[in-house]
mmCIF file of C-alpha atoms in Angstrom:
data_model
loop_
_atom_site.group_PDB
_atom_site.id
_atom_site.type_symbol
_atom_site.label_atom_id
_atom_site.label_comp_id
_atom_site.label_asym_id
_atom_site.label_seq_id
_atom_site.Cartn_x
_atom_site.Cartn_y
_atom_site.Cartn_z
ATOM 1 C CA MET H 1 27.360 -20.983 -56.965
ATOM 2 C CA THR H 2 26.785 -17.609 -58.631
ATOM 3 C CA ILE H 3 23.267 -16.209 -58.549
ATOM 4 C CA ASP H 4 22.337 -14.734 -61.942
ATOM 5 C CA LEU H 5 20.950 -11.241 -61.412
ATOM 6 C CA LYS H 6 21.338 -9.912 -64.986
ATOM 7 C CA TRP H 7 17.687 -8.924 -64.889
ATOM 8 C CA ASN H 8 18.816 -6.137 -62.524
ATOM 9 C CA ARG H 9 19.274 -4.005 -65.657
ATOM 10 C CA MET H 10 15.539 -3.996 -66.287
ATOM 11 C CA PRO H 11 14.123 -0.577 -65.318
ATOM 12 C CA THR H 12 10.880 -1.981 -63.911
ATOM 13 C CA LEU H 13 9.380 -5.374 -63.160
ATOM 14 C CA ARG H 14 7.248 -6.924 -65.851
ATOM 15 C CA PRO H 15 3.677 -8.031 -65.148
ATOM 16 C CA ALA H 16 3.240 -11.535 -63.781
ATOM 17 C CA PRO H 17 2.064 -14.103 -66.346
ATOM 18 C CA ALA H 18 -1.612 -14.929 -66.426
ATOM 19 C CA ASP H 19 -1.010 -18.564 -65.487
ATOM 20 C CA ILE H 20 0.568 -18.060 -62.062
ATOM 21 C CA PRO H 21 -1.184 -20.109 -59.366
ATOM 22 C CA ALA H 22 -4.470 -18.560 -58.241
ATOM 23 C CA GLU H 23 -3.196 -18.476 -54.651
ATOM 24 C CA LEU H 24 -0.425 -16.074 -55.693
ATOM 25 C CA ARG H 25 -2.948 -13.730 -57.295
ATOM 26 C CA MET H 26 -4.488 -13.345 -53.841
ATOM 27 C CA VAL H 27 -1.864 -10.825 -52.780
ATOM 28 C CA VAL H 28 -3.106 -10.453 -49.187
ATOM 29 C CA ASP H 29 -3.293 -13.353 -46.745
ATOM 30 C CA TYR H 30 -3.004 -13.799 -42.995
ATOM 31 C CA ARG H 31 0.029 -15.524 -41.476
ATOM 32 C CA LYS H 32 1.098 -15.938 -37.871
ATOM 33 C CA SER H 33 3.379 -12.901 -37.888
ATOM 34 C CA GLY H 34 0.789 -10.687 -39.554
ATOM 35 C CA LEU H 35 -1.274 -9.735 -42.555
ATOM 36 C CA SER H 36 0.998 -10.505 -45.488
ATOM 37 C CA LEU H 37 1.234 -8.491 -48.725
ATOM 38 C CA ASN H 38 2.845 -10.197 -51.738
ATOM 39 C CA HIS H 39 2.226 -8.405 -55.033
ATOM 40 C CA VAL H 40 5.646 -9.365 -56.424
ATOM 41 C CA VAL H 41 6.276 -13.053 -57.190
ATOM 42 C CA GLY H 42 9.397 -14.851 -58.347
ATOM 43 C CA CYS H 43 12.916 -15.189 -56.926
ATOM 44 C CA PRO H 44 16.314 -16.300 -58.321
ATOM 45 C CA LEU H 45 17.917 -17.203 -54.981
ATOM 46 C CA ASP H 46 16.986 -20.929 -55.129
ATOM 47 C CA CYS H 47 16.912 -21.643 -51.387
ATOM 48 C CA GLY H 48 15.853 -25.299 -51.437
ATOM 49 C CA TYR H 49 13.562 -25.048 -48.390
ATOM 50 C CA CYS H 50 11.594 -22.060 -49.752
ATOM 51 C CA VAL H 51 7.839 -22.058 -49.141
ATOM 52 C CA ARG H 52 7.369 -21.251 -52.833
ATOM 53 C CA HIS H 53 7.498 -25.018 -53.351
ATOM 54 C CA LEU H 54 4.117 -25.130 -51.620
ATOM 55 C CA PHE H 55 2.634 -22.622 -54.085
ATOM 56 C CA GLY H 56 3.942 -24.282 -57.256
ATOM 57 C CA ASN H 57 6.036 -21.213 -58.029
ATOM 58 C CA PHE H 58 9.630 -22.243 -57.291
ATOM 59 C CA SER H 59 10.558 -22.344 -60.986
ATOM 60 C CA MET H 60 9.762 -18.632 -61.513
ATOM 61 C CA LYS H 61 13.171 -17.011 -61.108
ATOM 62 C CA GLN H 62 12.542 -13.487 -62.365
ATOM 63 C CA PRO H 63 10.344 -11.357 -60.074
ATOM 64 C CA ARG H 64 7.115 -10.189 -61.675
ATOM 65 C CA LEU H 65 4.492 -7.682 -60.583
ATOM 66 C CA VAL H 66 0.973 -8.968 -59.895
ATOM 67 C CA MET H 67 -0.455 -5.453 -59.454
ATOM 68 C CA ASP H 68 0.854 -1.951 -58.845
ATOM 69 C CA ASP H 69 1.877 -0.814 -55.384
ATOM 70 C CA LEU H 70 -1.012 1.569 -54.777
ATOM 71 C CA GLU H 71 -3.628 -1.044 -55.644
ATOM 72 C CA ALA H 72 -1.803 -3.559 -53.440
ATOM 73 C CA VAL H 73 -1.789 -1.183 -50.464
ATOM 74 C CA ASP H 74 -5.488 -0.495 -50.995
ATOM 75 C CA ARG H 75 -6.133 -4.256 -50.940
ATOM 76 C CA LEU H 76 -4.132 -4.569 -47.723
ATOM 77 C CA VAL H 77 -5.800 -1.794 -45.741
ATOM 78 C CA GLY H 78 -9.191 -2.761 -47.168
ATOM 79 C CA HIS H 79 -8.887 -6.366 -45.963
ATOM 80 C CA TRP H 80 -11.591 -7.300 -43.469
ATOM 81 C CA ALA H 81 -8.980 -8.198 -40.830
ATOM 82 C CA PHE H 82 -6.874 -5.037 -41.104
ATOM 83 C CA ARG H 83 -6.869 -2.769 -38.051
ATOM 84 C CA PRO H 84 -4.981 0.561 -38.264
ATOM 85 C CA ASP H 85 -1.970 0.745 -35.924
ATOM 86 C CA THR H 86 -2.667 -2.758 -34.590
ATOM 87 C CA THR H 87 -2.523 -5.509 -37.220
ATOM 88 C CA PRO H 88 1.071 -6.700 -37.770
ATOM 89 C CA LEU H 89 2.087 -6.473 -41.431
ATOM 90 C CA GLN H 90 4.584 -8.385 -43.557
ATOM 91 C CA ILE H 91 5.781 -7.190 -46.971
ATOM 92 C CA PHE H 92 7.059 -9.650 -49.633
ATOM 93 C CA ASN H 93 7.647 -12.580 -47.279
ATOM 94 C CA ARG H 94 6.080 -15.379 -49.335
ATOM 95 C CA ALA H 95 7.088 -15.274 -52.997
ATOM 96 C CA THR H 96 10.256 -13.159 -53.413
ATOM 97 C CA ASP H 97 13.025 -11.431 -51.474
ATOM 98 C CA PRO H 98 12.184 -7.773 -50.786
ATOM 99 C CA PHE H 99 15.724 -6.439 -51.286
ATOM 100 C CA LEU H 100 16.368 -7.978 -54.692
ATOM 101 C CA PRO H 101 17.192 -5.474 -57.442
ATOM 102 C CA GLY H 102 13.955 -4.110 -58.855
ATOM 103 C CA VAL H 103 11.888 -5.646 -56.062
ATOM 104 C CA LYS H 104 13.180 -3.215 -53.461
ATOM 105 C CA ASP H 105 11.807 -0.279 -55.469
ATOM 106 C CA HIS H 106 8.352 -1.742 -54.867
ATOM 107 C CA LEU H 107 9.217 -2.471 -51.241
ATOM 108 C CA PHE H 108 10.086 1.173 -50.626
ATOM 109 C CA ALA H 109 7.059 2.444 -52.535
ATOM 110 C CA THR H 110 4.758 0.164 -50.517
ATOM 111 C CA LEU H 111 6.244 1.118 -47.151
ATOM 112 C CA GLU H 112 6.166 4.806 -48.006
ATOM 113 C CA GLU H 113 2.535 4.668 -49.077
ATOM 114 C CA LEU H 114 1.576 2.964 -45.809
ATOM 115 C CA ASP H 115 3.578 5.561 -43.918
ATOM 116 C CA ARG H 116 1.995 8.398 -45.900
ATOM 117 C CA ARG H 117 -1.326 7.184 -44.516
ATOM 118 C CA ARG H 118 0.129 7.629 -41.000
ATOM 119 C CA LEU H 119 -0.251 3.978 -40.117
ATOM 120 C CA ALA H 120 1.787 2.830 -37.115
ATOM 121 C CA ASN H 121 1.342 -0.924 -37.563
ATOM 122 C CA PRO H 122 4.211 -3.271 -36.654
ATOM 123 C CA THR H 123 5.762 -4.064 -40.051
ATOM 124 C CA LEU H 124 8.132 -6.926 -40.822
ATOM 125 C CA VAL H 125 10.468 -7.215 -43.811
ATOM 126 C CA ILE H 126 12.404 -10.503 -44.111
ATOM 127 C CA THR H 127 15.476 -10.749 -46.347
ATOM 128 C CA ARG H 128 18.643 -12.719 -46.943
ATOM 129 C CA TRP H 129 19.918 -10.387 -49.685
ATOM 130 C CA LYS H 130 22.088 -7.269 -49.796
ATOM 131 C CA ILE H 131 21.097 -4.192 -47.816
ATOM 132 C CA GLU H 132 23.050 -1.070 -48.746
ATOM 133 C CA PRO H 133 23.514 2.132 -46.698
ATOM 134 C CA ASP H 134 21.276 3.996 -49.161
ATOM 135 C CA ASP H 135 18.523 1.449 -48.513
ATOM 136 C CA VAL H 136 18.710 2.060 -44.782
ATOM 137 C CA ALA H 137 18.704 5.823 -45.301
ATOM 138 C CA ARG H 138 15.423 5.517 -47.174
ATOM 139 C CA LEU H 139 13.892 3.250 -44.515
ATOM 140 C CA GLU H 140 14.956 5.669 -41.808
ATOM 141 C CA LYS H 141 12.744 8.368 -43.355
ATOM 142 C CA LEU H 142 9.596 6.458 -42.387
ATOM 143 C CA LYS H 143 7.811 8.284 -39.569
ATOM 144 C CA TYR H 144 4.948 6.058 -38.449
ATOM 145 C CA LEU H 145 5.402 2.380 -39.335
ATOM 146 C CA ARG H 146 7.156 0.362 -36.624
ATOM 147 C CA LEU H 147 9.579 -1.328 -39.001
ATOM 148 C CA THR H 148 11.703 -4.400 -38.287
ATOM 149 C CA VAL H 149 14.092 -5.969 -40.808
ATOM 150 C CA LEU H 150 14.646 -9.678 -40.131
ATOM 151 C CA ILE H 151 17.866 -10.864 -41.739
ATOM 152 C CA THR H 152 17.754 -14.559 -42.534
ATOM 153 C CA TRP H 153 21.041 -16.329 -41.803
ATOM 154 C CA SER H 154 21.731 -20.051 -41.604
ATOM 155 C CA GLY H 155 25.421 -20.728 -42.049
ATOM 156 C CA ILE H 156 24.512 -23.580 -44.438
ATOM 157 C CA GLU H 157 27.293 -24.199 -46.975
ATOM 158 C CA ASP H 158 25.663 -26.890 -49.126
ATOM 159 C CA ASP H 159 24.729 -25.165 -52.421
ATOM 160 C CA ARG H 160 22.010 -27.743 -53.062
ATOM 161 C CA ILE H 161 20.189 -26.543 -49.961
ATOM 162 C CA GLU H 162 21.142 -22.867 -49.956
ATOM 163 C CA PRO H 163 23.228 -21.399 -52.804
ATOM 164 C CA VAL H 164 23.295 -17.880 -51.320
ATOM 165 C CA ALA H 165 26.399 -17.214 -49.228
ATOM 166 C CA SER H 166 25.620 -16.449 -45.585
ATOM 167 C CA SER H 167 28.236 -13.681 -45.778
ATOM 168 C CA ILE H 168 25.676 -11.579 -47.673
ATOM 169 C CA ALA H 169 23.292 -11.628 -44.715
ATOM 170 C CA GLU H 170 26.189 -10.988 -42.331
ATOM 171 C CA ASN H 171 27.152 -7.856 -44.243
ATOM 172 C CA SER H 172 23.528 -6.654 -44.236
ATOM 173 C CA MET H 173 23.526 -6.947 -40.447
ATOM 174 C CA LYS H 174 26.687 -4.852 -40.287
ATOM 175 C CA VAL H 175 25.165 -2.159 -42.529
ATOM 176 C CA LEU H 176 22.043 -1.927 -40.372
ATOM 177 C CA LYS H 177 24.131 -1.863 -37.196
ATOM 178 C CA ALA H 178 26.189 1.032 -38.531
ATOM 179 C CA THR H 179 23.421 3.143 -40.083
ATOM 180 C CA ALA H 180 19.983 2.357 -38.595
ATOM 181 C CA VAL H 181 18.414 4.126 -35.641
ATOM 182 C CA ARG H 182 14.642 3.956 -36.000
ATOM 183 C CA THR H 183 14.695 0.742 -38.064
ATOM 184 C CA LYS H 184 15.105 -2.345 -35.872
ATOM 185 C CA SER H 185 16.928 -5.513 -36.929
ATOM 186 C CA ILE H 186 16.707 -9.211 -36.040
ATOM 187 C CA LEU H 187 19.185 -12.023 -36.609
ATOM 188 C CA TYR H 188 16.737 -14.562 -38.025
ATOM 189 C CA TRP H 189 18.596 -17.861 -37.645
ATOM 190 C CA ARG H 190 16.665 -20.208 -39.879
ATOM 191 C CA PRO H 191 16.258 -22.917 -40.751
ATOM 192 C CA VAL H 192 18.223 -24.621 -38.011
ATOM 193 C CA ILE H 193 18.607 -28.234 -39.176
ATOM 194 C CA ALA H 194 19.960 -30.827 -36.765
ATOM 195 C CA GLY H 195 23.306 -32.209 -37.910
ATOM 196 C CA LEU H 196 23.688 -29.625 -40.684
ATOM 197 C CA ASN H 197 24.109 -26.137 -39.224
ATOM 198 C CA ASP H 198 24.045 -26.634 -35.468
ATOM 199 C CA SER H 199 27.722 -27.467 -34.945
ATOM 200 C CA ALA H 200 29.850 -25.762 -32.293
ATOM 201 C CA GLN H 201 31.222 -23.507 -35.039
ATOM 202 C CA HIS H 202 27.734 -22.492 -36.168
ATOM 203 C CA LEU H 203 26.715 -21.794 -32.576
ATOM 204 C CA GLU H 204 29.758 -19.616 -31.996
ATOM 205 C CA ARG H 205 29.212 -17.698 -35.238
ATOM 206 C CA ALA H 206 25.559 -17.075 -34.357
ATOM 207 C CA ARG H 207 26.644 -15.725 -30.981
ATOM 208 C CA GLU H 208 29.102 -13.347 -32.669
ATOM 209 C CA LEU H 209 26.462 -12.132 -35.126
ATOM 210 C CA SER H 210 23.894 -11.613 -32.383
ATOM 211 C CA SER H 211 25.856 -8.538 -31.267
ATOM 212 C CA LEU H 212 24.996 -6.850 -34.580
ATOM 213 C CA THR H 213 21.211 -6.890 -34.159
ATOM 214 C CA ASP H 214 18.561 -5.912 -31.626
ATOM 215 C CA ALA H 215 17.578 -9.543 -30.986
ATOM 216 C CA THR H 216 18.007 -13.107 -32.270
ATOM 217 C CA VAL H 217 15.164 -15.436 -33.247
ATOM 218 C CA PHE H 218 15.811 -19.088 -34.118
ATOM 219 C CA THR H 219 13.471 -21.539 -35.778
ATOM 220 C CA GLY H 220 13.451 -24.882 -37.575
ATOM 221 C CA LEU H 221 12.667 -26.354 -40.971
ATOM 222 C CA PHE H 222 9.365 -26.712 -42.759
ATOM 223 C CA HIS H 223 9.813 -30.294 -44.001
ATOM 224 C CA ARG H 224 6.767 -30.595 -46.177
ATOM 225 C CA GLN H 225 6.481 -33.276 -48.839
ATOM 226 C CA GLU H 226 7.096 -30.811 -51.688
ATOM 227 C CA ILE H 227 10.309 -29.636 -50.053
ATOM 228 C CA ARG H 228 11.532 -33.170 -49.331
ATOM 229 C CA ASP H 229 10.778 -34.161 -52.939
ATOM 230 C CA TYR H 230 12.845 -31.227 -54.205
ATOM 231 C CA PHE H 231 15.798 -32.138 -52.003
ATOM 232 C CA ARG H 232 15.632 -35.747 -53.176
ATOM 233 C CA ASP H 233 15.614 -34.563 -56.804
ATOM 234 C CA VAL H 234 18.841 -32.574 -56.283
ATOM 235 C CA GLY H 235 20.523 -35.390 -54.378
ATOM 236 C CA VAL H 236 20.116 -34.262 -50.778
ATOM 237 C CA PRO H 237 19.468 -37.155 -48.366
ATOM 238 C CA ASP H 238 16.359 -36.757 -46.224
ATOM 239 C CA LEU H 239 17.064 -34.124 -43.593
ATOM 240 C CA TYR H 240 14.524 -35.673 -41.221
ATOM 241 C CA PRO H 241 12.837 -39.101 -41.186
ATOM 242 C CA SER H 242 9.356 -37.701 -41.792
ATOM 243 C CA VAL H 243 7.489 -34.650 -43.044
ATOM 244 C CA ALA H 244 5.487 -32.465 -40.682
ATOM 245 C CA ARG H 245 2.870 -29.720 -40.756
ATOM 246 C CA ARG H 246 4.802 -27.594 -38.264
ATOM 247 C CA LYS H 247 8.468 -26.614 -38.275
ATOM 248 C CA ILE H 248 10.900 -29.246 -37.042
ATOM 249 C CA LEU H 249 13.409 -28.259 -34.363
ATOM 250 C CA PRO H 250 14.521 -31.109 -32.104
ATOM 251 C CA ALA H 251 14.657 -30.503 -28.354
ATOM 252 C CA GLU H 252 18.366 -31.336 -28.085
ATOM 253 C CA THR H 253 19.258 -28.803 -30.787
ATOM 254 C CA GLU H 254 17.170 -26.134 -29.090
ATOM 255 C CA GLN H 255 18.912 -26.655 -25.760
ATOM 256 C CA ARG H 256 22.348 -26.322 -27.334
ATOM 257 C CA ILE H 257 21.327 -23.054 -28.989
ATOM 258 C CA ILE H 258 19.971 -21.667 -25.740
ATOM 259 C CA ALA H 259 23.191 -22.565 -23.912
ATOM 260 C CA ALA H 260 25.412 -21.101 -26.629
ATOM 261 C CA LEU H 261 23.600 -17.748 -26.709
ATOM 262 C CA ALA H 262 23.128 -17.401 -22.970
ATOM 263 C CA GLY H 263 23.033 -13.770 -21.903
ATOM 264 C CA ARG H 264 21.974 -12.536 -25.356
ATOM 265 C CA PRO H 265 18.393 -11.474 -26.224
ATOM 266 C CA LEU H 266 17.228 -14.775 -27.742
ATOM 267 C CA PHE H 267 13.664 -15.742 -28.658
ATOM 268 C CA ARG H 268 11.775 -18.795 -29.898
ATOM 269 C CA LYS H 269 9.066 -16.756 -31.604
ATOM 270 C CA THR H 270 9.364 -14.044 -34.242
ATOM 271 C CA SER H 271 6.871 -11.687 -32.642
ATOM 272 C CA CYS H 272 8.689 -11.968 -29.294
ATOM 273 C CA GLY H 273 11.954 -10.809 -30.855
ATOM 274 C CA VAL H 274 10.209 -8.002 -32.726
ATOM 275 C CA ALA H 275 8.450 -6.849 -29.561
ATOM 276 C CA TYR H 276 11.727 -6.815 -27.644
ATOM 277 C CA ALA H 277 13.431 -4.759 -30.358
ATOM 278 C CA HIS H 278 10.673 -2.134 -30.134
ATOM 279 C CA ARG H 279 10.351 -2.321 -26.337
ATOM 280 C CA THR H 280 6.711 -3.407 -26.487
ATOM 281 C CA ALA H 281 4.731 -6.443 -25.334
ATOM 282 C CA ASP H 282 4.432 -9.405 -27.701
ATOM 283 C CA TYR H 283 1.493 -8.892 -30.042
ATOM 284 C CA ASN H 284 0.933 -12.658 -30.326
ATOM 285 C CA GLY H 285 0.212 -13.075 -26.626
ATOM 286 C CA HIS H 286 2.760 -15.840 -26.094
ATOM 287 C CA PHE H 287 3.030 -14.851 -22.433
ATOM 288 C CA GLY H 288 -0.024 -17.019 -21.784
ATOM 289 C CA ILE H 289 2.065 -20.050 -22.785
ATOM 290 C CA ARG H 290 4.556 -19.264 -20.042
ATOM 291 C CA GLU H 291 7.106 -21.971 -20.850
ATOM 292 C CA ILE H 292 7.879 -20.179 -24.126
ATOM 293 C CA CYS H 293 9.144 -17.234 -22.074
ATOM 294 C CA ASP H 294 11.733 -19.069 -19.981
ATOM 295 C CA ILE H 295 14.617 -17.790 -22.133
ATOM 296 C CA CYS H 296 13.357 -14.195 -22.496
ATOM 297 C CA PRO H 297 15.190 -11.237 -20.911
ATOM 298 C CA VAL H 298 13.676 -10.164 -17.602
ATOM 299 C CA GLU H 299 12.676 -6.747 -18.905
ATOM 300 C CA GLN H 300 10.715 -8.329 -21.764
ATOM 301 C CA ILE H 301 8.902 -10.701 -19.417
ATOM 302 C CA GLU H 302 7.890 -7.684 -17.339
ATOM 303 C CA ARG H 303 6.539 -5.857 -20.406
ATOM 304 C CA CYS H 304 4.472 -8.830 -21.490
ATOM 305 C CA ALA H 305 3.260 -9.545 -17.955
ATOM 306 C CA SER H 306 2.032 -5.994 -17.506
ATOM 307 C CA SER H 307 -0.113 -6.128 -20.638
ATOM 308 C CA HIS H 308 -1.334 -9.739 -20.440
ATOM 309 C CA ARG H 309 -5.066 -9.966 -19.753
ATOM 310 C CA LYS H 310 -7.503 -12.800 -20.197
ATOM 311 C CA PRO H 311 -9.880 -11.263 -22.745
ATOM 312 C CA ASP H 312 -13.457 -10.370 -22.017
ATOM 313 C CA LEU H 313 -15.968 -12.914 -23.320
ATOM 314 C CA ALA H 314 -18.016 -10.199 -25.000
ATOM 315 C CA MET H 315 -14.961 -9.060 -26.975
ATOM 316 C CA ILE H 316 -14.108 -12.659 -27.901
ATOM 317 C CA SER H 317 -17.633 -13.191 -29.198
ATOM 318 C CA LYS H 318 -17.539 -9.969 -31.193
ATOM 319 C CA LEU H 319 -14.258 -10.871 -32.881
ATOM 320 C CA ALA H 320 -15.422 -14.442 -33.492
ATOM 321 C CA GLN H 321 -18.448 -13.068 -35.278
ATOM 322 C CA LEU H 322 -16.241 -10.861 -37.474
ATOM 323 C CA ALA H 323 -14.052 -13.873 -38.239
ATOM 324 C CA GLN H 324 -17.125 -16.052 -38.865
ATOM 325 C CA LEU H 325 -16.208 -18.493 -36.095
ATOM 326 C CA ASP H 326 -18.710 -20.229 -33.846
ATOM 327 C CA ALA H 327 -18.179 -18.720 -30.379
ATOM 328 C CA THR H 328 -20.322 -21.391 -28.724
ATOM 329 C CA THR H 329 -17.639 -24.049 -29.336
ATOM 330 C CA MET H 330 -14.836 -21.992 -27.768
ATOM 331 C CA ASP H 331 -13.020 -22.717 -24.527
ATOM 332 C CA VAL H 332 -11.063 -19.983 -22.715
ATOM 333 C CA ASN H 333 -8.495 -20.271 -19.946
ATOM 334 C CA GLU H 334 -5.472 -18.279 -18.732
ATOM 335 C CA ARG H 335 -3.241 -19.738 -21.461
ATOM 336 C CA ARG H 336 -5.288 -19.617 -24.651
ATOM 337 C CA ILE H 337 -8.605 -19.500 -26.454
ATOM 338 C CA GLU H 338 -9.392 -22.839 -28.073
ATOM 339 C CA VAL H 339 -11.595 -22.855 -31.168
ATOM 340 C CA GLN H 340 -12.817 -25.535 -33.529
ATOM 341 C CA GLY H 341 -12.787 -25.846 -37.317
ATOM 342 C CA SER H 342 -10.847 -22.614 -37.864
ATOM 343 C CA THR H 343 -8.449 -21.394 -40.528
ATOM 344 C CA GLU H 344 -5.133 -19.702 -39.735
ATOM 345 C CA GLN H 345 -6.571 -16.421 -41.007
ATOM 346 C CA GLN H 346 -9.452 -16.579 -38.512
ATOM 347 C CA ARG H 347 -7.243 -17.543 -35.564
ATOM 348 C CA TYR H 348 -4.508 -15.007 -36.165
ATOM 349 C CA PHE H 349 -6.970 -12.164 -36.659
ATOM 350 C CA MET H 350 -8.381 -12.856 -33.203
ATOM 351 C CA GLN H 351 -4.936 -13.460 -31.716
ATOM 352 C CA HIS H 352 -3.523 -10.132 -32.888
ATOM 353 C CA SER H 353 -6.662 -8.241 -31.961
ATOM 354 C CA LEU H 354 -6.573 -9.612 -28.411
ATOM 355 C CA ASN H 355 -2.816 -10.109 -27.826
ATOM 356 C CA PHE H 356 -3.833 -13.573 -26.632
ATOM 357 C CA GLN H 357 -3.097 -17.022 -28.035
ATOM 358 C CA VAL H 358 -5.800 -18.730 -30.119
ATOM 359 C CA HIS H 359 -5.438 -22.462 -30.882
ATOM 360 C CA ASP H 360 -7.527 -24.894 -32.856
ATOM 361 C CA ARG H 361 -8.726 -28.061 -31.164
ATOM 362 C CA GLY H 362 -7.795 -30.077 -34.238
ATOM 363 C CA SER H 363 -4.108 -29.048 -34.052
ATOM 364 C CA PRO H 364 -3.302 -29.138 -30.342
ATOM 365 C CA HIS H 365 -0.285 -27.392 -28.829
ATOM 366 C CA PHE H 366 1.576 -29.676 -26.435
ATOM 367 C CA TYR H 367 3.166 -28.378 -23.259
ATOM 368 C CA GLY H 368 6.813 -27.436 -23.662
ATOM 369 C CA ARG H 369 7.011 -28.108 -27.406
ATOM 370 C CA HIS H 370 6.472 -24.458 -28.323
ATOM 371 C CA GLY H 371 4.215 -25.173 -31.298
ATOM 372 C CA ARG H 372 6.753 -27.334 -33.095
ATOM 373 C CA ALA H 373 6.527 -30.680 -34.871
ATOM 374 C CA GLU H 374 6.828 -33.903 -32.890
ATOM 375 C CA VAL H 375 10.086 -34.925 -34.621
ATOM 376 C CA GLY H 376 12.910 -34.850 -32.089
ATOM 377 C CA TRP H 377 10.683 -34.523 -29.016
ATOM 378 C CA ASP H 378 9.608 -37.160 -26.513
#
């Protein structure tokens, strides 16, 4: 399938229509991998599992600008949860691809404005589109931001699920490998779907590609009702027997991936791979959930172990107050802080501020499941 990018000839992005969902007009929100900035919405790539289904925006194919880059950066650094040099940031990870023609001009402008302010925050850019040598040259000029480009690759060949050829992502990895020094790269193998792209051939190809990046992170499929409905509409049989709030990645599939990439820097969690690439400890504090770390390189385990500290109760209470959480209902042990009645934004703010896991009592994390859905696990 050919992706229509004729709109590439437009000199600038047009303003977003007034009737886009209200949630997309809120250009800053908190996600597990960081404070997320999304002031461009719309994407022509048509990946069937895209989270845009959840925002009622999948039908918008031409990227549009919600606000200008300077205003967007001001909103980001003015957010109550933003901490200079500490809060992880994500740019254009929810409603478009950052390296699309036209969009990448706003990506560069946003990154450069953050860098001009001498901010050293960990910054993630996730793409499955074309990265050119000139793009890398511009990224390499950043002086302060700790930038990681995560290149989404799946190896899926069914156009109904993913019409974008995986060879595009493979070439982007090669460009970064050949031209990047300061900019780190991740092979972001996602979504891994049991029986679809976990064959011996897929495993071998992932192993080959892992030599092109600083680390490999693998993860499963968000199988929400909106996404299943879309797949049914385009004739794709149900990929899993049920929907789930968390990503689905069966235990058997995970074990085959781990065996196939043995000896390579492989991670279950995005922040773990990013931390390894930058030679820092994981900013999400996964080291407290020690079974997550059993596949990590020894040197990364040592980095995380040296920085892992059960947080001081006074600091927990202070952050809980900022996040408007009731500290009196919290429970703290060596693995995690458990809270009650929280939003993701509240939990992740505390988690990134403390480098320590924060879970909600209403959505328990089960031992050895690594925060994944129950599908495919005993």
